[in-house]
Amino acid sequence: MRRRTQAAVAATTLLSAGAAAALAVAVTNRRSRGGPTAFPTARLTVHGTAAGRVTLTRTAESVLPGTYALVGKDCRAVVGPVVDHAPDGTPDTVVRRLERVTRGDLAPGATVTLSPQLYAGDPGSALGIDFSEVDVTGDRGTLPSWFVPGLRDTWVILLHGLGATREQALNVLPFLHHQELSVLVPGSPEGHGDRGNAKDGTEPTGLGSAEWTDAEAALRYAVRCGAGSVVLYGSSTGATMALHTAVRSPLRGRISGLVLDSPVLDPATTVRALAQHRGVPGALWPLALRTTEDVEQPPPDLDEKGRGSALPVLVIHGPGDTIAPWEASRALVERHPQTATLHPVPDAGHAAMWNADPTAYEEVLRRFLTPLM
């Protein structure tokens, strides 16, 4: 009997360790080749290419409206909207507009994934925008960062999200640069999951609650370097970091606005969604929740202790996000109807709000930022 009990305890311990490891992968800073791991990444086959078109396997992802990257082992391309009534389409395939091939050859038979991260590289190599590499010192270590100077003394700090890197910011960087704003894009500190710095890609995350001091460090850097005011612009858990900073930072008075894209405002639901996405059995989700810091506590509200309640906030989110529920975003805006605005984006996955309609997204962003410049 004692042997059976010992065996059961050992099995339970192993099961717990396995679940913890599974969740560590589920909510990690580990990335796919193309971009944020929170975005669905089903494999697609390239069935053919023609002048300005590519034919792909038809899935719920491959028919999404908007602009995305196709990323394969030896290729990368940018695709636009679905081509309606394409002669080379079939019930099992979808034809999208092929904007450009940026790496390799998009050959028939290639296996690719759809990614919301259009660009790879840095602002110079990917976009031809002048920038400098700077180091931002934070409580968790040194954050390797990009700085793009602008003529205005308003800075925008772009905070990347779940499983992503600084490259996530490259989608909106041309727009912000055109507005003559100074832009700071902090990476993650060494050993905490950014490109070239991750130790093994399996470090759990606090979903923004543990990492918000990185955003505060970037805010301190901006103020020290002469920023007149700062807009915190976060995606996914980067948005959660922005909220924490706006409420908790001693420098919160220098923040002139918040842009929250696909914010993670209900961390427990997000962890369960990630666990499901990663294939963690439902019976192990309670254990999985315990491996992630502060999942039972939502981010602070803007009126906590009277802080941040008058701050202009733009929330960009949509009901198609299966990772961060948009009901929490609606509730945030309803609590602050005088200062917060919700821009709903249909048919967009997590952290892919810009991709669904870049032109409309940037117009909403322009209207929000103009009074803050």
Short mmCIF file of C-alpha atoms in Angstrom, two decimals:
data_model
loop_
_atom_site.label_atom_id
_atom_site.label_comp_id
_atom_site.label_asym_id
_atom_site.label_seq_id
_atom_site.Cartn_x
_atom_site.Cartn_y
_atom_site.Cartn_z
CA MET A 1 0.00 0.00 0.00
CA ARG A 2 2.85 2.38 0.88
CA ARG A 3 4.45 1.71 -2.49
CA ARG A 4 1.19 2.51 -4.25
CA THR A 5 0.84 5.74 -2.29
CA GLN A 6 4.39 6.74 -3.09
CA ALA A 7 3.81 5.95 -6.75
CA ALA A 8 0.62 8.02 -6.78
CA VAL A 9 2.39 10.98 -5.15
CA ALA A 10 5.23 10.69 -7.66
CA ALA A 11 2.79 10.53 -10.56
CA THR A 12 0.89 13.55 -9.26
CA THR A 13 4.14 15.46 -8.88
CA LEU A 14 5.17 14.61 -12.42
CA LEU A 15 1.73 15.54 -13.70
CA SER A 16 1.91 18.87 -11.92
CA ALA A 17 5.36 19.54 -13.29
CA GLY A 18 4.16 18.65 -16.76
CA ALA A 19 1.22 21.00 -16.50
CA ALA A 20 3.42 23.78 -15.19
CA ALA A 21 5.81 23.25 -18.06
CA ALA A 22 2.94 23.24 -20.54
CA LEU A 23 1.65 26.52 -19.20
CA ALA A 24 5.14 28.00 -19.14
CA VAL A 25 5.13 27.41 -22.87
CA ALA A 26 1.55 28.67 -23.18
CA VAL A 27 2.16 32.05 -21.58
CA THR A 28 5.82 32.36 -22.40
CA ASN A 29 7.77 34.96 -24.27
CA ARG A 30 8.68 32.29 -26.79
CA ARG A 31 7.83 33.27 -30.34
CA SER A 32 6.93 31.63 -33.60
CA ARG A 33 8.97 32.52 -36.68
CA GLY A 34 6.47 35.07 -37.81
CA GLY A 35 5.28 36.91 -34.75
CA PRO A 36 3.19 36.70 -31.60
CA THR A 37 2.51 33.15 -30.45
CA ALA A 38 -0.90 34.22 -29.14
CA PHE A 39 -2.08 34.64 -32.73
CA PRO A 40 -3.34 31.32 -34.23
CA THR A 41 -0.59 29.77 -36.32
CA ALA A 42 -2.10 26.87 -38.27
CA ARG A 43 0.12 25.70 -41.10
CA LEU A 44 -0.96 26.62 -44.61
CA THR A 45 0.18 25.24 -47.93
CA VAL A 46 1.00 27.46 -50.88
CA HIS A 47 -0.98 25.90 -53.74
CA GLY A 48 0.16 28.31 -56.43
CA THR A 49 1.13 31.82 -57.34
CA ALA A 50 0.22 34.06 -60.24
CA ALA A 51 0.72 37.72 -61.08
CA GLY A 52 -0.09 39.52 -57.84
CA ARG A 53 -1.90 36.53 -56.31
CA VAL A 54 -1.19 33.55 -54.07
CA THR A 55 -3.44 30.54 -53.47
CA LEU A 56 -3.45 29.10 -49.94
CA THR A 57 -5.20 26.42 -47.95
CA ARG A 58 -8.60 27.71 -46.85
CA THR A 59 -8.85 28.06 -43.07
CA ALA A 60 -10.53 30.45 -40.66
CA GLU A 61 -7.26 32.40 -40.56
CA SER A 62 -6.41 32.47 -44.25
CA VAL A 63 -9.71 34.19 -45.11
CA LEU A 64 -9.32 36.98 -42.55
CA PRO A 65 -9.66 40.44 -44.10
CA GLY A 66 -6.67 42.76 -44.19
CA THR A 67 -2.90 42.56 -44.57
CA TYR A 68 -0.63 39.89 -43.12
CA ALA A 69 2.74 38.27 -43.52
CA LEU A 70 3.21 34.74 -44.80
CA VAL A 71 6.18 33.19 -43.03
CA GLY A 72 7.89 29.93 -43.95
CA LYS A 73 11.23 28.33 -43.23
CA ASP A 74 12.82 29.77 -46.36
CA CYS A 75 10.43 32.53 -47.35
CA ARG A 76 8.54 35.56 -46.20
CA ALA A 77 5.89 37.58 -48.04
CA VAL A 78 3.18 40.16 -47.46
CA VAL A 79 -0.37 39.40 -48.58
CA GLY A 80 -3.37 41.68 -48.87
CA PRO A 81 -7.11 41.00 -48.90
CA VAL A 82 -8.88 37.98 -50.31
CA VAL A 83 -9.47 38.20 -54.07
CA ASP A 84 -13.20 37.72 -54.66
CA HIS A 85 -14.30 35.41 -57.48
CA ALA A 86 -10.73 34.44 -58.33
CA PRO A 87 -10.71 31.99 -61.27
CA ASP A 88 -8.02 29.85 -59.62
CA GLY A 89 -9.91 29.49 -56.33
CA THR A 90 -11.56 26.26 -55.12
CA PRO A 91 -13.76 25.37 -52.12
CA ASP A 92 -10.62 24.20 -50.27
CA THR A 93 -8.41 27.15 -51.12
CA VAL A 94 -8.40 30.93 -50.89
CA VAL A 95 -6.72 33.45 -53.19
CA ARG A 96 -5.17 36.53 -51.62
CA ARG A 97 -3.47 39.50 -53.19
CA LEU A 98 0.30 39.05 -53.11
CA GLU A 99 1.85 42.39 -52.21
CA ARG A 100 5.52 41.44 -52.18
CA VAL A 101 7.97 38.67 -51.39
CA THR A 102 10.54 39.92 -48.91
CA ARG A 103 12.64 36.78 -48.46
CA GLY A 104 13.22 33.60 -50.42
CA ASP A 105 10.77 32.12 -52.90
CA LEU A 106 7.07 31.60 -52.27
CA ALA A 107 6.98 28.35 -54.22
CA PRO A 108 4.01 25.99 -54.61
CA GLY A 109 4.14 23.35 -51.90
CA ALA A 110 5.77 25.64 -49.35
CA THR A 111 4.42 25.48 -45.82
CA VAL A 112 3.72 28.88 -44.26
CA THR A 113 1.87 30.49 -41.39
CA LEU A 114 -0.11 33.70 -41.34
CA SER A 115 1.39 36.35 -39.06
CA PRO A 116 0.22 39.85 -38.11
CA GLN A 117 3.88 40.93 -37.92
CA LEU A 118 4.59 42.26 -41.40
CA TYR A 119 8.24 43.16 -40.96
CA ALA A 120 11.38 41.46 -39.72
CA GLY A 121 14.52 43.30 -38.72
CA ASP A 122 14.89 46.78 -37.26
CA PRO A 123 13.56 50.21 -38.30
CA GLY A 124 16.51 50.74 -40.63
CA SER A 125 16.68 47.37 -42.37
CA ALA A 126 12.91 46.82 -42.55
CA LEU A 127 11.62 50.35 -43.17
CA GLY A 128 14.56 52.57 -44.06
CA ILE A 129 13.89 54.75 -41.00
CA ASP A 130 16.86 56.25 -39.16
CA PHE A 131 17.12 55.06 -35.59
CA SER A 132 19.60 54.41 -32.83
CA GLU A 133 20.10 51.51 -30.45
CA VAL A 134 19.82 52.65 -26.83
CA ASP A 135 19.92 50.85 -23.51
CA VAL A 136 17.17 51.53 -20.98
CA THR A 137 17.98 50.50 -17.43
CA GLY A 138 15.10 48.92 -15.56
CA ASP A 139 14.48 47.02 -12.34
CA ARG A 140 14.62 43.70 -14.20
CA GLY A 141 17.77 44.54 -16.15
CA THR A 142 18.85 46.45 -19.24
CA LEU A 143 16.28 46.77 -22.00
CA PRO A 144 17.80 46.96 -25.51
CA SER A 145 15.67 49.57 -27.26
CA TRP A 146 15.18 51.39 -30.55
CA PHE A 147 14.84 55.15 -30.59
CA VAL A 148 13.44 56.98 -33.61
CA PRO A 149 13.78 60.76 -33.18
CA GLY A 150 10.98 63.15 -34.14
CA LEU A 151 10.52 66.90 -34.32
CA ARG A 152 7.85 66.97 -31.61
CA ASP A 153 8.58 66.74 -27.90
CA THR A 154 5.77 64.22 -27.49
CA TRP A 155 7.18 60.71 -27.28
CA VAL A 156 5.35 57.46 -27.97
CA ILE A 157 6.58 54.38 -26.12
CA LEU A 158 5.59 51.21 -27.97
CA LEU A 159 5.24 48.21 -25.65
CA HIS A 160 5.14 44.81 -27.31
CA GLY A 161 2.92 42.02 -26.11
CA LEU A 162 2.56 38.35 -25.44
CA GLY A 163 5.19 36.21 -27.15
CA ALA A 164 6.26 39.09 -29.40
CA THR A 165 9.43 41.14 -29.84
CA ARG A 166 10.20 44.75 -30.70
CA GLU A 167 9.45 43.86 -34.34
CA GLN A 168 5.74 43.96 -33.47
CA ALA A 169 6.06 47.76 -33.36
CA LEU A 170 7.24 47.99 -36.96
CA ASN A 171 3.67 47.83 -38.30
CA VAL A 172 2.73 51.23 -36.87
CA LEU A 173 6.17 52.84 -36.77
CA PRO A 174 5.95 54.43 -40.28
CA PHE A 175 2.68 56.15 -39.31
CA LEU A 176 4.09 57.50 -36.03
CA HIS A 177 7.27 58.62 -37.76
CA HIS A 178 5.20 60.48 -40.36
CA GLN A 179 3.47 62.33 -37.49
CA GLU A 180 6.94 63.58 -36.45
CA LEU A 181 6.67 61.92 -33.05
CA SER A 182 9.69 60.59 -31.20
CA VAL A 183 9.29 56.86 -30.71
CA LEU A 184 10.94 54.56 -28.17
CA VAL A 185 10.57 50.80 -28.60
CA PRO A 186 11.91 48.94 -25.57
CA GLY A 187 12.75 45.27 -25.78
CA SER A 188 12.73 42.79 -22.92
CA PRO A 189 15.67 42.68 -20.50
CA GLU A 190 18.30 40.01 -20.94
CA GLY A 191 16.98 36.56 -20.10
CA HIS A 192 13.34 37.66 -20.24
CA GLY A 193 12.32 36.66 -23.71
CA ASP A 194 13.17 39.27 -26.33
CA ARG A 195 14.95 38.44 -29.54
CA GLY A 196 18.48 37.27 -28.92
CA ASN A 197 18.04 37.45 -25.16
CA ALA A 198 15.80 34.54 -24.22
CA LYS A 199 17.53 31.82 -22.28
CA ASP A 200 15.38 28.87 -23.27
CA GLY A 201 12.05 30.40 -24.28
CA THR A 202 10.08 28.84 -21.42
CA GLU A 203 9.95 31.55 -18.77
CA PRO A 204 6.43 32.19 -17.50
CA THR A 205 5.06 35.68 -17.67
CA GLY A 206 3.08 37.80 -15.26
CA LEU A 207 0.90 38.95 -18.18
CA GLY A 208 2.03 42.52 -17.59
CA SER A 209 1.70 42.71 -13.81
CA ALA A 210 5.29 41.59 -13.26
CA GLU A 211 6.75 43.45 -16.22
CA TRP A 212 5.19 46.90 -15.87
CA THR A 213 8.42 48.27 -14.41
CA ASP A 214 9.94 47.84 -17.88
CA ALA A 215 7.40 50.38 -19.15
CA GLU A 216 8.17 52.67 -16.23
CA ALA A 217 11.90 52.42 -17.02
CA ALA A 218 11.16 53.49 -20.60
CA LEU A 219 9.06 56.37 -19.25
CA ARG A 220 11.93 57.47 -16.99
CA TYR A 221 14.31 57.33 -19.94
CA ALA A 222 12.01 59.46 -22.11
CA VAL A 223 11.56 62.10 -19.42
CA ARG A 224 15.30 62.18 -18.72
CA CYS A 225 15.96 62.69 -22.44
CA GLY A 226 13.65 65.68 -22.71
CA ALA A 227 10.22 64.30 -23.55
CA GLY A 228 7.58 66.93 -22.85
CA SER A 229 4.85 64.32 -22.60
CA VAL A 230 4.57 60.60 -23.25
CA VAL A 231 1.90 58.41 -24.82
CA LEU A 232 2.09 54.79 -23.70
CA TYR A 233 1.02 52.56 -26.56
CA GLY A 234 0.76 48.90 -25.62
CA SER A 235 -0.34 45.78 -27.43
CA SER A 236 -1.66 42.69 -25.60
CA THR A 237 0.23 42.43 -22.30
CA GLY A 238 2.08 45.60 -23.31
CA ALA A 239 -1.27 47.36 -22.86
CA THR A 240 -1.54 45.83 -19.39
CA MET A 241 1.92 47.20 -18.60
CA ALA A 242 0.80 50.63 -19.77
CA LEU A 243 -2.22 50.54 -17.43
CA HIS A 244 -0.08 49.57 -14.45
CA THR A 245 2.37 52.37 -15.24
CA ALA A 246 -0.37 54.99 -15.60
CA VAL A 247 -1.66 54.15 -12.11
CA ARG A 248 1.47 53.14 -10.21
CA SER A 249 4.40 55.14 -11.59
CA PRO A 250 5.64 58.25 -9.74
CA LEU A 251 6.03 59.77 -13.22
CA ARG A 252 2.42 59.10 -14.23
CA GLY A 253 1.85 62.86 -14.46
CA ARG A 254 4.05 62.95 -17.56
CA ILE A 255 1.77 60.49 -19.38
CA SER A 256 -0.60 62.35 -21.70
CA GLY A 257 -2.54 59.37 -23.07
CA LEU A 258 -2.85 55.61 -23.41
CA VAL A 259 -3.39 53.49 -26.51
CA LEU A 260 -4.46 49.95 -25.58
CA ASP A 261 -4.50 47.46 -28.45
CA SER A 262 -5.97 44.02 -27.65
CA PRO A 263 -5.41 44.64 -23.91
CA VAL A 264 -5.21 41.71 -21.52
CA LEU A 265 -7.65 42.88 -18.85
CA ASP A 266 -8.93 39.48 -17.69
CA PRO A 267 -5.71 37.51 -17.10
CA ALA A 268 -7.34 34.32 -15.81
CA THR A 269 -9.44 34.02 -18.99
CA THR A 270 -6.38 34.72 -21.11
CA VAL A 271 -4.37 32.00 -19.37
CA ARG A 272 -7.17 29.49 -19.91
CA ALA A 273 -7.40 30.47 -23.58
CA LEU A 274 -3.64 30.09 -24.01
CA ALA A 275 -3.66 26.76 -22.21
CA GLN A 276 -6.39 25.52 -24.55
CA HIS A 277 -4.51 26.88 -27.56
CA ARG A 278 -1.39 25.00 -26.42
CA GLY A 279 -3.27 21.75 -25.86
CA VAL A 280 -3.17 21.71 -22.04
CA PRO A 281 -6.00 19.37 -20.90
CA GLY A 282 -8.92 21.18 -19.28
CA ALA A 283 -8.54 19.21 -16.04
CA LEU A 284 -5.11 20.78 -15.60
CA TRP A 285 -6.15 24.40 -16.18
CA PRO A 286 -6.54 25.15 -12.44
CA LEU A 287 -2.97 24.01 -11.94
CA ALA A 288 -1.93 25.95 -15.00
CA LEU A 289 -3.43 29.12 -13.54
CA ARG A 290 -1.28 28.75 -10.45
CA THR A 291 1.93 28.82 -12.50
CA THR A 292 1.31 32.37 -13.69
CA GLU A 293 1.70 35.37 -11.44
CA ASP A 294 -1.31 37.45 -10.40
CA VAL A 295 -3.79 35.86 -12.83
CA GLU A 296 -6.62 36.16 -10.34
CA GLN A 297 -6.08 39.92 -10.02
CA PRO A 298 -7.06 42.08 -12.99
CA PRO A 299 -4.94 45.13 -13.88
CA PRO A 300 -5.61 48.25 -11.81
CA ASP A 301 -8.46 50.42 -12.97
CA LEU A 302 -7.73 53.98 -14.03
CA ASP A 303 -9.63 55.47 -11.08
CA GLU A 304 -7.72 53.46 -8.49
CA LYS A 305 -6.82 55.93 -5.71
CA GLY A 306 -7.98 58.70 -8.05
CA ARG A 307 -5.03 58.14 -10.38
CA GLY A 308 -5.30 58.17 -14.14
CA SER A 309 -9.05 58.76 -14.18
CA ALA A 310 -8.74 61.87 -16.37
CA LEU A 311 -6.26 60.32 -18.79
CA PRO A 312 -7.37 60.07 -22.46
CA VAL A 313 -7.53 56.41 -23.43
CA LEU A 314 -8.05 54.77 -26.81
CA VAL A 315 -8.93 51.09 -26.70
CA ILE A 316 -8.70 49.19 -30.00
CA HIS A 317 -10.18 45.73 -29.76
CA GLY A 318 -12.69 43.38 -31.30
CA PRO A 319 -14.97 40.42 -30.54
CA GLY A 320 -12.86 38.12 -32.72
CA ASP A 321 -10.04 38.09 -30.16
CA THR A 322 -10.05 34.60 -28.63
CA ILE A 323 -7.11 35.31 -26.30
CA ALA A 324 -8.05 38.55 -24.54
CA PRO A 325 -11.83 38.93 -24.20
CA TRP A 326 -13.06 42.20 -25.57
CA GLU A 327 -15.93 42.34 -23.07
CA ALA A 328 -13.35 43.51 -20.52
CA SER A 329 -12.33 46.31 -22.88
CA ARG A 330 -15.95 47.39 -23.28
CA ALA A 331 -16.36 47.39 -19.51
CA LEU A 332 -13.26 49.57 -19.09
CA VAL A 333 -14.60 52.15 -21.53
CA GLU A 334 -18.07 52.07 -19.94
CA ARG A 335 -16.50 52.89 -16.57
CA HIS A 336 -14.78 55.94 -18.08
CA PRO A 337 -17.19 57.31 -20.72
CA GLN A 338 -15.77 60.84 -20.56
CA THR A 339 -12.14 59.92 -21.22
CA ALA A 340 -12.03 56.47 -22.82
CA THR A 341 -13.00 55.52 -26.37
CA LEU A 342 -13.45 52.05 -27.81
CA HIS A 343 -12.73 51.43 -31.48
CA PRO A 344 -14.19 47.99 -32.29
CA VAL A 345 -12.47 45.92 -34.99
CA PRO A 346 -14.44 42.95 -36.32
CA ASP A 347 -12.76 39.90 -37.82
CA ALA A 348 -9.36 40.41 -36.20
CA GLY A 349 -7.38 38.04 -34.01
CA HIS A 350 -5.37 38.91 -30.94
CA ALA A 351 -2.86 41.74 -31.52
CA ALA A 352 -3.94 41.91 -35.16
CA MET A 353 -6.27 44.92 -35.01
CA TRP A 354 -4.03 46.98 -37.32
CA ASN A 355 -3.89 44.17 -39.88
CA ALA A 356 -7.65 44.00 -40.38
CA ASP A 357 -7.76 47.52 -41.87
CA PRO A 358 -4.50 49.49 -41.57
CA THR A 359 -5.95 52.66 -43.11
CA ALA A 360 -8.93 52.83 -40.75
CA TYR A 361 -6.77 51.93 -37.77
CA GLU A 362 -4.27 54.70 -38.47
CA GLU A 363 -7.02 57.27 -38.99
CA VAL A 364 -8.48 56.47 -35.58
CA LEU A 365 -5.00 56.69 -34.12
CA ARG A 366 -4.36 60.04 -35.83
CA ARG A 367 -7.55 61.55 -34.42
CA PHE A 368 -6.66 60.40 -30.93
CA LEU A 369 -3.02 61.52 -31.01
CA THR A 370 -3.46 64.94 -32.67
CA PRO A 371 -4.70 66.76 -29.52
CA LEU A 372 -1.89 65.16 -27.50
CA MET A 373 0.98 66.32 -29.73
#
